[in-house]
Amino acid sequence: MSAHIVNVPQPQCAYNASKAGVIQLTKSLAVEWAKRGVRVNCISPGYIGTDLTLSSEALKPLIAQWNAMAPMGRLGKPEELQSVCVYLAGDTSTFTTGSDFVVDGAFTSF
């Protein structure tokens, strides 16, 4: 989601710019590689409660702020990204390329 919004309260302009670049790279490669039968898509997750995130002492104060700001009031779970991955890996997504899937519990919607 960092390609779509300015994350607060943490300063991370270089991180956000690199994520926005990934979306543009996804779109560009999708166009350039389409004739070769290669599909290129990306996933933009919101704040996800991974083991690494949840065990970081430095992130604990931020997690509380993120949850307070989040429409769903919580971090996402890693398994909540699985269905998008399965879709993209499967045969039902053969016409899907150049797409960015935002899975963020509506965090970027306001």
XYZ file of C-alpha atoms in Angstrom:
110
model
C 0.000 0.000 0.000
C 3.037 2.233 0.377
C 2.937 2.910 -3.369
C -0.552 4.368 -2.997
C -0.354 6.477 0.172
C 2.118 8.311 2.370
C 2.450 6.113 5.419
C 2.322 7.885 8.744
C 3.673 8.342 11.341
C 6.927 6.750 10.180
C 9.070 8.671 7.666
C 9.812 6.419 4.688
C 9.853 8.411 1.466
C 12.515 6.240 -0.199
C 10.554 3.079 0.661
C 7.306 4.530 -0.706
C 8.993 5.700 -3.902
C 10.497 2.251 -4.462
C 7.088 0.606 -4.018
C 5.515 3.003 -6.524
C 8.312 2.034 -8.900
C 7.391 -1.634 -8.519
C 3.857 -0.899 -9.717
C 5.139 0.971 -12.770
C 7.637 -1.818 -13.468
C 4.775 -4.325 -13.221
C 2.721 -2.410 -15.785
C 5.647 -1.881 -18.121
C 6.742 -5.518 -18.048
C 3.150 -6.680 -18.522
C 2.966 -4.731 -21.791
C 6.441 -5.682 -22.971
C 6.110 -9.410 -22.184
C 2.425 -9.998 -23.066
C 3.180 -11.305 -26.560
C 5.497 -13.897 -24.976
C 2.666 -15.213 -22.827
C 4.148 -13.829 -19.624
C 1.783 -12.257 -17.106
C 3.127 -9.719 -14.613
C 1.101 -8.585 -11.609
C 1.819 -7.289 -8.118
C 0.237 -7.316 -4.686
C 0.130 -4.252 -2.447
C -0.561 -5.525 1.055
C -1.458 -3.323 3.964
C 0.158 -3.689 7.345
C 0.486 -7.442 7.834
C 1.060 -9.081 11.207
C 3.961 -11.325 10.282
C 6.143 -12.953 12.930
C 8.850 -10.399 12.122
C 6.493 -7.427 12.499
C 4.834 -8.665 15.676
C 8.114 -9.518 17.410
C 9.784 -6.155 16.734
C 10.002 -3.997 19.857
C 10.590 -0.939 17.658
C 7.313 -1.511 15.802
C 5.044 -2.127 18.803
C 4.162 1.576 19.270
C 3.567 1.911 15.526
C 1.353 -1.174 15.428
C -0.952 0.429 17.971
C -1.153 3.572 15.830
C -1.706 1.599 12.624
C -4.535 -0.355 14.246
C -6.118 2.847 15.524
C -6.010 4.323 12.002
C -7.173 1.177 10.198
C -10.841 0.930 9.185
C -10.870 -2.723 10.292
C -8.925 -1.869 13.475
C -6.275 -4.528 12.991
C -3.303 -5.748 11.000
C -3.858 -8.178 8.180
C -2.914 -11.828 8.560
C -0.408 -13.423 6.172
C -2.984 -16.023 5.155
C -5.310 -13.251 3.955
C -2.971 -12.757 0.986
C -3.099 -16.425 -0.041
C -6.234 -16.324 -2.182
C -4.802 -13.554 -4.367
C -1.622 -15.585 -4.843
C -3.600 -18.711 -5.717
C -5.694 -16.748 -8.213
C -2.634 -15.237 -9.883
C -0.883 -18.611 -10.074
C -3.889 -20.387 -11.539
C -5.473 -20.768 -14.941
C -8.417 -18.489 -14.142
C -6.140 -15.435 -14.229
C -4.834 -15.917 -17.773
C -6.267 -12.537 -18.848
C -4.911 -10.727 -15.784
C -1.688 -8.847 -16.366
C -0.448 -5.411 -15.407
C -2.651 -5.425 -12.325
C -1.940 -4.320 -8.777
C -4.005 -6.046 -6.094
C -4.447 -3.902 -2.984
C -5.197 -6.085 0.056
C -5.191 -3.634 2.940
C -8.481 -3.764 4.839
C -9.494 -0.426 3.254
C -6.475 1.385 4.733
C -5.827 3.252 1.468
C -9.510 4.017 0.883
C -9.647 7.230 2.879
